XYZ file of C-alpha atoms in Angstrom:
288
model
C -28.298 -12.054 -12.043
C -26.311 -14.960 -10.619
C -23.612 -14.171 -8.205
C -20.194 -15.767 -9.270
C -17.482 -16.764 -7.025
C -13.934 -16.871 -8.373
C -10.344 -17.066 -7.632
C -8.996 -14.112 -9.708
C -5.442 -15.386 -10.698
C -2.475 -13.050 -11.014
C -4.104 -11.147 -13.859
C -7.102 -10.209 -11.689
C -5.435 -9.357 -8.595
C -5.114 -5.636 -9.731
C -9.040 -5.512 -10.092
C -9.599 -7.017 -6.766
C -7.110 -4.652 -4.829
C -8.703 -1.833 -6.714
C -12.099 -2.840 -5.331
C -10.839 -2.891 -2.004
C -9.232 0.632 -2.347
C -12.470 2.126 -3.686
C -14.532 0.768 -0.652
C -12.297 2.318 1.932
C -14.204 5.328 3.591
C -14.205 7.124 6.761
C -17.002 5.831 9.008
C -17.140 2.481 7.461
C -16.665 -0.481 9.651
C -13.529 -2.332 10.224
C -12.853 -4.180 6.968
C -10.251 -5.838 4.655
C -7.821 -3.268 3.478
C -5.809 -3.309 0.351
C -2.886 -3.082 2.731
C -3.884 -6.504 3.975
C -3.485 -8.016 0.487
C -0.194 -5.983 -0.055
C 1.289 -7.491 3.117
C 0.418 -11.183 2.177
C 1.999 -10.373 -1.188
C 5.424 -11.181 0.641
C 4.506 -14.834 -0.340
C 4.485 -13.894 -4.009
C 1.938 -13.105 -6.632
C 0.821 -16.619 -7.244
C 0.433 -17.471 -3.683
C -1.516 -14.181 -3.132
C -3.792 -14.837 -6.121
C -4.484 -18.342 -4.746
C -5.707 -16.796 -1.335
C -8.033 -14.185 -2.820
C -11.639 -14.754 -3.720
C -13.975 -12.455 -5.502
C -17.916 -12.446 -5.752
C -19.489 -10.700 -8.676
C -22.832 -10.101 -9.991
C -23.389 -8.835 -13.799
C -19.764 -8.223 -14.069
C -19.438 -6.070 -10.985
C -17.241 -7.149 -8.020
C -19.497 -7.146 -4.835
C -17.135 -8.827 -2.404
C -13.434 -9.508 -1.984
C -11.881 -12.093 0.620
C -8.508 -13.110 1.620
C -7.480 -16.594 3.056
C -4.990 -15.002 5.599
C -4.239 -18.347 6.982
C -5.430 -21.880 6.268
C -8.001 -21.227 9.165
C -8.770 -17.571 8.767
C -10.825 -15.863 5.906
C -11.190 -12.120 5.896
C -14.014 -10.657 3.625
C -15.648 -7.332 2.819
C -18.386 -6.206 0.442
C -19.073 -3.101 -1.420
C -20.823 -0.178 0.774
C -24.110 -0.383 -1.153
C -24.638 -3.960 -0.757
C -23.785 -4.316 2.950
C -27.410 -5.236 3.540
C -27.940 -7.182 0.449
C -29.489 -10.508 1.738
C -28.887 -12.594 -1.363
C -25.072 -11.705 -1.261
C -24.765 -12.416 2.357
C -26.382 -15.728 2.143
C -24.182 -16.666 -0.784
C -20.982 -15.600 1.203
C -21.993 -17.483 4.198
C -22.768 -20.754 2.315
C -19.475 -20.465 0.374
C -17.356 -19.753 3.486
C -19.215 -22.392 5.497
C -19.245 -25.376 3.034
C -15.578 -26.604 2.373
C -16.434 -28.093 -0.963
C -16.974 -24.473 -2.241
C -13.298 -23.909 -2.034
C -12.956 -20.805 0.315
C -12.269 -22.501 3.788
C -11.365 -26.043 4.554
C -13.060 -28.330 6.994
C -12.601 -28.274 10.730
C -11.689 -25.206 12.820
C -12.160 -21.799 11.055
C -12.800 -18.266 11.644
C -14.095 -15.555 9.362
C -13.867 -11.767 9.664
C -16.433 -9.583 8.024
C -17.842 -6.157 8.690
C -20.229 -6.049 11.498
C -22.884 -4.081 9.204
C -23.383 -7.094 7.048
C -25.630 -10.125 7.471
C -22.784 -12.472 7.322
C -22.156 -13.113 11.137
C -25.832 -13.624 11.669
C -26.136 -16.067 8.848
C -22.975 -18.064 10.122
C -24.770 -18.208 13.516
C -27.657 -19.916 12.084
C -25.186 -22.552 10.991
C -23.647 -23.072 14.413
C -20.911 -20.546 14.229
C -20.209 -18.344 17.329
C -18.280 -15.283 18.243
C -14.564 -15.487 18.619
C -12.105 -13.586 20.895
C -12.583 -9.730 20.698
C -10.280 -7.483 18.654
C -9.670 -3.743 19.182
C -9.609 -1.447 16.191
C -7.841 1.985 16.809
C -8.021 5.176 14.555
C -5.719 8.140 14.526
C -7.186 11.194 12.734
C -4.787 12.925 10.384
C -6.279 16.214 9.947
C -3.451 17.851 12.027
C 0.331 17.314 11.757
C 1.812 14.819 14.028
C 4.394 15.400 16.804
C 7.861 14.453 16.449
C 8.260 10.889 17.351
C 11.492 11.586 19.511
C 13.748 8.937 17.605
C 15.365 8.794 14.382
C 13.067 7.419 11.665
C 13.921 6.104 8.194
C 12.227 4.790 5.301
C 13.448 1.312 4.633
C 14.136 0.761 1.108
C 16.220 -2.118 -0.537
C 19.400 -0.938 1.263
C 17.792 -1.321 4.531
C 16.133 -4.718 4.046
C 18.368 -6.667 6.291
C 17.451 -4.357 9.207
C 13.942 -4.392 8.399
C 13.831 -8.278 8.345
C 15.852 -8.477 11.417
C 13.502 -6.389 13.289
C 10.324 -8.285 12.113
C 11.836 -11.673 13.134
C 12.983 -10.315 16.609
C 9.449 -8.702 17.119
C 7.365 -11.781 16.194
C 8.707 -15.121 17.468
C 6.792 -17.025 14.612
C 7.846 -14.757 11.905
C 8.966 -16.028 8.435
C 9.788 -12.675 7.087
C 13.125 -12.889 4.760
C 14.740 -10.571 2.463
C 13.270 -12.205 -0.417
C 9.868 -11.868 0.762
C 10.281 -8.100 1.494
C 11.148 -7.659 -2.071
C 8.289 -9.889 -3.184
C 5.999 -7.567 -1.160
C 7.681 -4.302 -2.574
C 7.052 -5.623 -6.097
C 3.271 -5.878 -5.353
C 0.955 -3.155 -6.705
C -0.364 -2.319 -3.223
C 3.175 -1.220 -2.120
C 3.178 1.684 -4.638
C 1.194 3.405 -1.798
C 3.051 1.631 1.009
C 6.282 2.509 3.067
C 8.373 0.461 5.673
C 9.787 2.468 8.469
C 12.469 1.867 10.807
C 13.212 3.545 14.259
C 16.569 3.759 15.765
C 18.000 4.168 19.111
C 20.884 6.309 20.164
C 23.406 3.875 19.145
C 22.192 3.731 15.635
C 20.507 0.256 15.963
C 17.200 -0.575 14.369
C 14.671 -1.235 17.206
C 11.255 -0.945 15.783
C 9.545 -1.277 12.463
C 6.130 -0.836 10.793
C 4.817 -0.888 7.213
C 1.934 1.343 6.346
C -0.525 1.203 3.461
C -2.327 4.233 1.854
C -5.686 3.468 -0.038
C -5.296 6.661 -1.785
C -5.852 10.233 -0.934
C -8.807 10.864 1.499
C -9.114 7.369 2.500
C -7.960 5.489 5.613
C -4.682 4.034 5.866
C -3.417 0.971 7.496
C -0.540 -0.141 9.822
C 0.223 -3.635 9.176
C 2.516 -4.926 10.798
C 4.056 -3.023 13.672
C 6.653 -4.480 15.996
C 9.501 -3.615 18.461
C 12.659 -5.795 18.696
C 12.232 -8.077 21.623
C 15.465 -6.617 23.193
C 14.219 -3.075 23.178
C 10.785 -3.224 24.597
C 9.462 -0.838 27.305
C 11.437 2.066 26.138
C 8.758 3.893 24.090
C 9.690 2.699 20.591
C 6.454 1.271 19.863
C 4.932 4.714 20.575
C 7.510 6.354 18.432
C 7.069 4.241 15.393
C 3.284 4.437 15.707
C 3.630 8.176 15.596
C 5.782 7.973 12.777
C 3.598 5.659 10.794
C 0.662 7.885 11.163
C 2.747 10.776 10.035
C 3.805 8.787 6.913
C 0.293 8.010 6.131
C -0.633 11.648 6.421
C 2.185 12.422 3.957
C 0.639 9.906 1.603
C -2.646 11.726 1.770
C -4.446 9.321 4.082
C -7.347 10.823 6.071
C -6.798 8.545 9.019
C -4.679 5.710 10.241
C -6.048 2.410 11.287
C -4.741 -0.517 13.197
C -6.473 -3.502 14.736
C -5.018 -5.910 17.448
C -6.499 -8.521 19.855
C -8.210 -6.918 22.808
C -6.165 -9.283 24.992
C -2.966 -7.672 23.821
C -3.245 -4.983 26.434
C 0.206 -3.705 25.931
C -0.260 -3.172 22.138
C -3.508 -1.358 22.717
C -1.892 0.961 25.404
C 1.105 1.495 22.939
C -1.207 2.752 20.119
C -3.319 4.888 22.611
C -0.092 6.587 23.836
C 0.619 7.447 20.106
C -2.798 9.258 19.807
C -4.876 6.408 18.400
C -8.488 6.296 19.660
C -10.154 2.874 20.443
C -13.168 2.079 18.475
C -15.859 -0.500 19.351
C -14.404 -4.053 19.768
C -15.194 -6.561 16.874
C -15.389 -10.396 16.731
C -14.941 -12.811 14.056
C -17.230 -15.839 13.644
C -15.663 -19.225 14.661
C -16.447 -22.654 13.827
C -15.011 -25.152 16.269
C -15.488 -28.330 14.145
């Protein structure tokens, strides 16, 4: 049967997110998570739909991708077709050729599971390995220690504080109250939580959003940040421990996070919170 590429539209987003949820599994390679789509949902349902692509054969979704930025496409595939050469060739072709409507011309990167043939096929087209990323995993079999600071779940009443920490943690952040509400209205946030950490003066100093993919499946931290005025005091560790605990309460089997290997401070923070480093991954990059 022919493989069909489509942009699902708002009505088709639930099916795409459902496929991503189904594909999450312990032992699977680092891959696109429903929480990644959930975090993107801060831009609204229509923008999210425009950024998602799916590939189907005989009516079944085999791969789902997200245009996370104009130059970064993140894609994953169903577990039983990770070595399907026909699918991998179609994905590589669609991502490499701008006229197919996945990635524009010029510089671009593709994130895909290392167990697929996608990176190899892009290399044949002149793409090469990008900078390394470090995935980290926290097993959630046992209860988590107390984070040592006050932690609250951030709901509508705490949006101002949640947004303020995000913007103070990431210099280029465009997060707003309106975007928090858009994100929280998305279907993925039904299994998500925003947490805030407070210091002894009751100031919000760190924040994280966690995303469950359902009971017995890996959950995701995306994003986590510490207010620029409160770094170096252990709040990153505290909010990361709290994030793992929240995912455990949601039934997740593990907590996952991924950060550039060059972010040595971030890697060290997650490690201090009990996350174990996994083998590095690299995107495929096209320079021109």
